[in-house]
Short mmCIF file of C-alpha atoms in Angstrom, two decimals:
data_model
loop_
_atom_site.label_atom_id
_atom_site.label_comp_id
_atom_site.label_asym_id
_atom_site.label_seq_id
_atom_site.Cartn_x
_atom_site.Cartn_y
_atom_site.Cartn_z
CA MET A 1 -15.33 -37.22 2.44
CA ILE A 2 -13.25 -34.39 1.73
CA ASP A 3 -12.29 -31.16 3.68
CA TYR A 4 -13.89 -28.32 1.97
CA LEU A 5 -15.74 -27.69 -1.38
CA ILE A 6 -15.11 -24.36 -2.09
CA VAL A 7 -17.64 -21.98 -4.57
CA GLY A 8 -15.70 -19.25 -6.03
CA SER A 9 -12.28 -19.14 -7.70
CA GLY A 10 -11.96 -15.11 -7.50
CA LEU A 11 -9.14 -14.11 -4.89
CA ALA A 12 -10.91 -14.89 -1.53
CA GLY A 13 -11.70 -18.65 -3.28
CA ILE A 14 -8.19 -19.17 -4.15
CA SER A 15 -6.77 -18.21 -1.20
CA PHE A 16 -8.90 -19.82 0.38
CA ALA A 17 -8.14 -22.95 -1.25
CA GLU A 18 -4.57 -22.43 -1.03
CA PHE A 19 -4.26 -22.23 2.82
CA ALA A 20 -6.16 -25.44 2.99
CA LEU A 21 -3.87 -27.34 0.21
CA ARG A 22 -1.08 -26.22 2.41
CA SER A 23 -2.16 -27.78 5.87
CA ASP A 24 -3.03 -30.84 3.23
CA LYS A 25 -6.47 -30.55 3.38
CA SER A 26 -8.29 -32.09 0.24
CA ILE A 27 -10.63 -29.49 -1.87
CA LEU A 28 -12.58 -29.10 -4.90
CA VAL A 29 -13.01 -25.57 -6.39
CA LEU A 30 -16.61 -24.60 -7.98
CA ASP A 31 -17.34 -21.85 -10.18
CA ASN A 32 -19.02 -20.88 -13.17
CA ASN A 33 -16.73 -18.09 -14.30
CA SER A 34 -19.58 -15.57 -14.00
CA GLN A 35 -18.56 -13.19 -11.28
CA ASN A 36 -15.37 -10.99 -12.61
CA SER A 37 -14.60 -8.21 -10.47
CA SER A 38 -10.84 -10.66 -9.14
CA LYS A 39 -10.01 -10.75 -12.82
CA ILE A 40 -10.50 -7.25 -14.25
CA ALA A 41 -9.73 -5.47 -10.75
CA GLY A 42 -6.73 -3.37 -11.36
CA GLY A 43 -4.96 -5.36 -8.83
CA LEU A 44 -2.97 -2.87 -6.90
CA TYR A 45 -1.99 -2.66 -3.12
CA ASN A 46 -1.61 -0.03 -0.91
CA PRO A 47 -1.69 0.35 2.84
CA VAL A 48 -3.23 3.94 2.83
CA ILE A 49 -6.49 5.65 1.74
CA LEU A 50 -5.36 8.43 -0.09
CA LYS A 51 -8.20 10.32 0.02
CA ARG A 52 -8.65 10.72 3.60
CA PHE A 53 -4.97 10.39 4.28
CA SER A 54 -5.59 7.27 6.50
CA GLU A 55 -4.01 4.03 6.97
CA VAL A 56 -5.81 1.32 5.78
CA TRP A 57 -7.51 -1.33 8.63
CA LYS A 58 -4.50 -3.96 9.94
CA ALA A 59 -1.95 -2.98 6.45
CA GLN A 60 0.96 -3.80 7.95
CA GLU A 61 -0.20 -7.17 9.55
CA GLN A 62 -1.72 -8.16 5.49
CA LEU A 63 1.22 -6.32 3.74
CA VAL A 64 3.46 -8.75 5.42
CA LEU A 65 1.09 -12.06 4.69
CA MET A 66 0.42 -10.68 1.34
CA ASN A 67 4.21 -10.71 0.22
CA GLU A 68 4.60 -14.21 1.37
CA PHE A 69 1.92 -15.37 -0.16
CA TYR A 70 2.37 -14.06 -3.47
CA THR A 71 5.98 -15.20 -3.15
CA PHE A 72 4.98 -18.81 -2.95
CA LEU A 73 2.54 -19.23 -5.67
CA GLU A 74 4.81 -17.54 -7.92
CA LYS A 75 7.07 -20.38 -6.98
CA LYS A 76 4.20 -22.74 -7.18
CA LEU A 77 2.69 -21.66 -10.32
CA ASN A 78 5.98 -20.52 -12.16
CA CYS A 79 5.15 -17.22 -13.25
CA LYS A 80 5.39 -13.54 -11.82
CA VAL A 81 2.36 -11.87 -10.42
CA ASP A 82 3.36 -9.43 -7.86
CA PHE A 83 4.89 -6.60 -9.28
CA LYS A 84 6.51 -4.13 -7.10
CA ARG A 85 6.23 -0.65 -7.62
CA PRO A 86 5.80 2.95 -6.17
CA ILE A 87 2.60 4.56 -5.84
CA LEU A 88 2.88 8.43 -6.53
CA ARG A 89 -0.03 10.74 -5.27
CA LYS A 90 0.13 13.81 -7.57
CA PHE A 91 -0.43 17.10 -5.46
CA PHE A 92 -2.62 19.84 -6.95
CA SER A 93 -2.25 22.80 -4.31
CA ILE A 94 0.42 23.36 -2.04
CA GLU A 95 -2.32 22.80 0.76
CA GLU A 96 -2.49 18.89 -0.32
CA GLN A 97 1.41 18.71 -0.03
CA ASN A 98 1.10 20.62 3.52
CA ASN A 99 -1.48 17.70 4.45
CA TRP A 100 0.94 15.01 2.92
CA PHE A 101 3.56 15.93 5.43
CA ALA A 102 1.09 16.33 8.30
CA ALA A 103 0.24 12.61 7.67
CA SER A 104 3.58 11.23 7.36
CA ASP A 105 4.26 12.51 11.14
CA LYS A 106 1.30 10.27 12.34
CA ALA A 107 3.37 7.00 13.87
CA THR A 108 0.33 4.91 12.15
CA LEU A 109 1.59 6.17 8.61
CA ALA A 110 5.55 7.20 8.84
CA PRO A 111 6.08 3.38 7.18
CA PHE A 112 4.04 4.48 4.88
CA LEU A 113 4.51 7.92 3.78
CA SER A 114 7.60 9.12 2.51
CA THR A 115 8.66 12.92 3.63
CA GLN A 116 10.95 13.23 0.54
CA LEU A 117 8.72 15.25 -2.03
CA ILE A 118 8.84 13.80 -5.62
CA SER A 119 9.94 16.54 -8.09
CA LYS A 120 10.88 14.36 -11.27
CA LYS A 121 9.14 15.63 -14.19
CA TYR A 122 7.24 12.79 -16.37
CA LEU A 123 6.67 13.29 -19.84
CA GLY A 124 2.98 13.35 -20.81
CA ILE A 125 2.11 15.04 -17.07
CA ASP A 126 1.78 18.19 -15.70
CA SER A 127 2.79 18.30 -11.84
CA PRO A 128 3.89 21.71 -10.75
CA TYR A 129 3.41 20.38 -7.17
CA GLY A 130 4.96 17.29 -7.55
CA TYR A 131 4.54 13.93 -6.08
CA GLY A 132 4.29 12.22 -2.56
CA GLU A 133 5.36 8.67 -2.73
CA VAL A 134 3.54 5.75 -1.07
CA LEU A 135 5.79 2.75 0.27
CA GLN A 136 5.04 -0.52 0.19
CA THR A 137 3.50 -0.79 -2.99
CA GLY A 138 2.66 -2.41 -6.02
CA TYR A 139 0.07 -4.62 -7.91
CA VAL A 140 -0.92 -8.18 -8.79
CA ASP A 141 -1.69 -9.08 -12.01
CA THR A 142 -4.75 -10.60 -10.91
CA ALA A 143 -5.91 -12.16 -14.52
CA LEU A 144 -2.76 -13.87 -14.66
CA LEU A 145 -3.08 -15.48 -11.11
CA LEU A 146 -6.51 -16.06 -11.42
CA ASN A 147 -6.09 -18.00 -14.78
CA LYS A 148 -2.92 -19.90 -13.62
CA TYR A 149 -4.42 -20.92 -10.56
CA ARG A 150 -7.53 -22.42 -11.98
CA GLU A 151 -5.12 -24.46 -14.77
CA TYR A 152 -3.85 -25.73 -11.35
CA LEU A 153 -6.51 -26.84 -9.93
CA LYS A 154 -7.97 -28.32 -12.99
CA GLN A 155 -4.63 -30.39 -13.75
CA ASN A 156 -4.81 -31.94 -10.40
CA ASN A 157 -8.44 -32.69 -10.84
CA LEU A 158 -9.93 -29.96 -8.42
CA PHE A 159 -11.72 -27.96 -10.28
CA LEU A 160 -15.54 -28.14 -11.35
CA GLU A 161 -16.91 -25.72 -13.63
CA GLU A 162 -20.35 -25.61 -13.37
CA SER A 163 -22.99 -23.04 -11.60
CA PHE A 164 -23.79 -24.24 -7.66
CA ASP A 165 -27.36 -25.18 -7.40
CA TYR A 166 -28.32 -24.19 -3.48
CA ASP A 167 -30.89 -26.66 -4.12
CA ALA A 168 -28.79 -29.78 -4.20
CA LEU A 169 -26.63 -28.79 -1.10
CA LYS A 170 -27.98 -30.93 1.98
CA ILE A 171 -26.48 -30.58 5.41
CA GLU A 172 -25.63 -33.33 7.37
CA SER A 173 -24.53 -34.31 11.07
CA ASP A 174 -20.98 -34.97 9.99
CA GLY A 175 -21.18 -31.79 6.94
CA ILE A 176 -22.45 -31.67 3.95
CA ARG A 177 -23.74 -33.56 0.67
CA TYR A 178 -23.69 -31.50 -2.65
CA LYS A 179 -25.30 -34.10 -5.33
CA ASP A 180 -23.01 -36.95 -5.05
CA LEU A 181 -19.99 -35.17 -3.00
CA LYS A 182 -19.54 -35.28 0.08
CA ALA A 183 -17.53 -32.51 2.55
CA ARG A 184 -16.96 -31.55 6.25
CA HIS A 185 -17.28 -27.71 5.16
CA ILE A 186 -18.48 -25.69 2.42
CA ILE A 187 -16.84 -22.36 1.84
CA PHE A 188 -18.96 -19.82 -0.17
CA ALA A 189 -16.41 -16.90 -2.16
CA GLU A 190 -18.96 -15.70 -4.49
CA GLY A 191 -18.40 -11.97 -4.64
CA PHE A 192 -21.14 -10.11 -5.60
CA GLY A 193 -23.06 -13.94 -6.40
CA MET A 194 -23.74 -14.27 -2.85
CA HIS A 195 -27.41 -12.04 -3.42
CA ALA A 196 -28.43 -15.81 -4.96
CA ASN A 197 -27.46 -17.59 -1.93
CA PRO A 198 -29.91 -18.44 0.47
CA TYR A 199 -27.88 -18.93 3.30
CA PHE A 200 -26.11 -15.61 3.24
CA ASN A 201 -28.10 -13.29 1.41
CA HIS A 202 -29.40 -11.54 4.22
CA LEU A 203 -25.72 -10.14 4.97
CA PRO A 204 -25.51 -6.38 3.73
CA LEU A 205 -23.29 -6.99 0.51
CA ASP A 206 -23.81 -4.01 -1.70
CA GLY A 207 -22.16 -4.30 -5.21
CA THR A 208 -20.07 -1.37 -5.96
CA LYS A 209 -19.34 -1.14 -10.35
CA GLY A 210 -16.25 0.06 -11.45
CA GLU A 211 -14.84 0.49 -14.92
CA LEU A 212 -11.54 0.29 -16.20
CA PHE A 213 -9.52 1.41 -19.40
CA ILE A 214 -6.56 -0.01 -21.24
CA ILE A 215 -5.03 2.99 -23.03
CA LYS A 216 -2.39 3.50 -25.46
CA ALA A 217 -0.10 6.45 -25.16
CA PRO A 218 2.94 6.36 -26.69
CA GLU A 219 4.45 9.54 -25.35
CA LEU A 220 3.69 9.33 -21.82
CA ASP A 221 6.84 8.58 -20.03
CA LEU A 222 6.12 6.47 -16.61
CA ASP A 223 7.65 3.56 -14.66
CA VAL A 224 5.59 4.26 -11.39
CA ILE A 225 1.89 4.31 -10.84
CA VAL A 226 0.62 7.18 -10.33
CA ASN A 227 -2.87 7.92 -7.87
CA THR A 228 -5.07 10.76 -8.08
CA SER A 229 -9.06 10.85 -8.84
CA VAL A 230 -7.61 7.65 -11.39
CA PHE A 231 -4.51 5.19 -11.04
CA ILE A 232 -2.75 4.84 -13.99
CA LEU A 233 -0.80 2.11 -14.07
CA PRO A 234 1.86 1.38 -16.74
CA LEU A 235 1.53 -2.02 -18.57
CA GLY A 236 4.57 -1.97 -20.83
CA ASN A 237 4.68 -0.85 -24.67
CA ASP A 238 3.11 2.52 -24.25
CA LEU A 239 0.19 0.48 -22.33
CA PHE A 240 -1.38 1.70 -19.31
CA LYS A 241 -4.23 0.25 -17.21
CA VAL A 242 -6.59 3.19 -16.00
CA GLY A 243 -9.19 2.94 -13.62
CA ALA A 244 -11.46 3.21 -11.75
CA THR A 245 -15.06 4.56 -11.28
CA TYR A 246 -17.14 3.54 -8.73
CA ASN A 247 -21.52 3.13 -9.19
CA TRP A 248 -23.52 2.52 -6.56
CA LYS A 249 -26.64 1.92 -8.32
CA ASP A 250 -25.46 0.12 -11.69
CA LYS A 251 -25.65 -3.80 -10.56
CA THR A 252 -24.28 -5.11 -14.18
CA ASP A 253 -20.77 -5.86 -15.14
CA LEU A 254 -21.08 -4.03 -18.46
CA PRO A 255 -19.04 -0.95 -19.52
CA THR A 256 -21.05 2.48 -20.35
CA GLU A 257 -20.73 5.62 -21.73
CA ASP A 258 -21.09 7.47 -18.48
CA GLY A 259 -18.26 5.41 -16.84
CA LYS A 260 -16.26 6.17 -20.11
CA THR A 261 -17.43 10.06 -20.17
CA GLU A 262 -16.34 9.71 -16.49
CA LEU A 263 -13.13 8.04 -17.14
CA ILE A 264 -11.96 10.19 -20.35
CA GLU A 265 -12.81 13.43 -18.45
CA ARG A 266 -10.59 12.16 -15.38
CA ILE A 267 -7.93 10.79 -17.48
CA LYS A 268 -7.42 14.62 -19.15
CA GLU A 269 -7.22 15.43 -15.74
CA ILE A 270 -4.02 13.82 -15.06
CA ILE A 271 -1.86 13.76 -18.36
CA THR A 272 -1.33 16.22 -21.27
CA CYS A 273 -0.45 13.73 -24.00
CA ASP A 274 -2.97 11.98 -26.80
CA PHE A 275 -4.16 8.48 -25.45
CA GLU A 276 -6.41 5.87 -27.34
CA ILE A 277 -8.73 3.59 -25.71
CA VAL A 278 -7.64 0.18 -26.39
CA GLU A 279 -10.11 -2.03 -23.93
CA HIS A 280 -12.75 -1.00 -21.57
CA PHE A 281 -14.13 -3.33 -19.18
CA ALA A 282 -16.03 -3.25 -15.52
CA GLY A 283 -17.03 -5.37 -13.06
CA VAL A 284 -19.15 -5.38 -9.77
CA ARG A 285 -16.86 -5.44 -6.45
CA PRO A 286 -18.05 -6.79 -3.40
CA THR A 287 -18.12 -4.24 -1.39
CA VAL A 288 -19.87 -3.56 2.57
CA LYS A 289 -20.94 -0.38 3.84
CA ASP A 290 -18.92 -0.72 7.14
CA ARG A 291 -16.14 -1.31 4.91
CA ARG A 292 -15.03 -4.95 6.59
CA PRO A 293 -15.36 -8.35 4.95
CA LEU A 294 -17.64 -10.63 5.39
CA VAL A 295 -16.00 -13.81 7.08
CA GLY A 296 -17.42 -16.17 9.45
CA THR A 297 -19.71 -19.36 9.56
CA HIS A 298 -23.64 -19.70 9.47
CA GLN A 299 -25.22 -18.80 12.70
CA LYS A 300 -26.88 -22.56 12.21
CA TYR A 301 -24.71 -24.57 10.23
CA GLU A 302 -21.50 -25.24 11.43
CA SER A 303 -20.20 -26.95 7.88
CA ILE A 304 -21.45 -23.49 6.07
CA HIS A 305 -18.79 -20.74 5.68
CA ILE A 306 -18.62 -17.25 3.80
CA LEU A 307 -15.49 -15.16 2.75
CA ASN A 308 -16.63 -12.30 1.03
CA GLY A 309 -17.17 -8.18 1.17
CA LEU A 310 -12.99 -7.90 0.02
CA GLY A 311 -14.10 -4.64 -1.91
CA THR A 312 -11.80 -2.63 -3.59
CA ARG A 313 -8.76 -4.40 -1.38
CA GLY A 314 -9.25 -7.84 -2.71
CA VAL A 315 -5.52 -8.69 -3.31
CA MET A 316 -4.31 -7.38 0.20
CA LEU A 317 -7.42 -8.67 2.25
CA GLY A 318 -7.83 -12.01 0.11
CA PRO A 319 -4.99 -13.94 1.71
CA ALA A 320 -5.59 -12.64 5.55
CA MET A 321 -9.00 -12.78 5.67
CA ALA A 322 -8.39 -16.21 4.11
CA LYS A 323 -6.12 -17.28 6.58
CA ALA A 324 -8.30 -15.94 9.48
CA LEU A 325 -11.57 -17.98 8.29
CA PHE A 326 -9.21 -21.46 7.94
CA ASP A 327 -7.85 -21.06 11.74
CA ASN A 328 -11.13 -20.66 12.82
CA ILE A 329 -12.55 -23.25 11.55
CA GLU A 330 -9.51 -25.94 12.16
CA TYR A 331 -8.04 -24.48 15.26
CA GLN A 332 -11.26 -22.56 16.50
CA ILE A 333 -8.59 -19.08 16.69
CA PRO A 334 -11.78 -16.50 17.21
CA LEU A 335 -12.28 -13.71 14.49
CA ASN A 336 -11.68 -10.22 14.32
CA ALA A 337 -14.92 -9.01 15.14
CA ALA A 338 -14.95 -6.09 13.03
CA ILE A 339 -14.89 -9.06 9.99
CA ASP A 340 -17.28 -11.38 11.76
CA ILE A 341 -20.68 -11.82 10.46
CA ASN A 342 -22.08 -12.00 13.66
CA ARG A 343 -21.87 -8.59 13.47
CA PHE A 344 -24.72 -8.18 11.46
CA LEU A 345 -27.00 -10.08 13.96
CA PRO A 346 -29.51 -8.44 16.04
CA LYS A 347 -28.49 -7.69 19.37
CA GLY A 348 -28.55 -10.14 22.09
CA LYS A 349 -28.34 -12.74 19.45
CA LYS A 350 -24.77 -12.15 19.13
#
């Protein structure tokens, strides 16, 4: 019998796998690579919601754990995945500047918003009103991280590449049985694929499709991440990742002409130089209406758990939510009510 069978190897799945392994738990990760939102994500981490100039929920706690987590994984996997980069919010008016400085006076936002107006001129961007700098930001190369972590799991015979068969899952008194495997616990970290899961498909997981580009822009001189209606992330060699769109109706991971048109228009609002689209890709983010993850244990079966709904902030949320679930299962540390799936139980059954 193993301790954990983990279904899904996106950011949620590998984060949980890592915390389990660090505690000397035995695991097996199962995935068919059908969900690609973690792989194609922008990978940005940013403690501020720049649309509303408000703090991301529990941002400082998440950042502390995230920094330790990715530093540890870089050593373990022998590769660089965490890149510290300033995020600059381009201002379009004096009013936006004033709103920024008003926000930076708030105690919760002061650690994250620089009060120094950035007036540097970047070749290829017209910015008469300058920029505000968000602190403690950067991005994780999620595609590289997930590929390296899966390689590590495969090398250690901890990975099974196949689709999960829900009909083959049997609940037993001391855990679960799946085909010829027994485990104390099963963790479902399937992303948008949760809709096929009969144990959790009652939960209100929504899918928000995002489309991104890799563009080539030799005249764009940028060594920081610029964020307005889209982000522009320098990758080196005149290449930039740009995204993302938000579509709440289309639940496919196929790039669309509408998405392409929208991204092109938004890019042209920010940069003044020519660019060429090198790659166009899409994925469906697992999002929840109340903007909180789905974490917890099945109401009826104490060996069945879920880790999902990381949405657009999986890089920051993944380690924190995985640790919260692991600590809840192993040490009975209560989950924060804001992330616990019990918040969706009918009143009187909580």
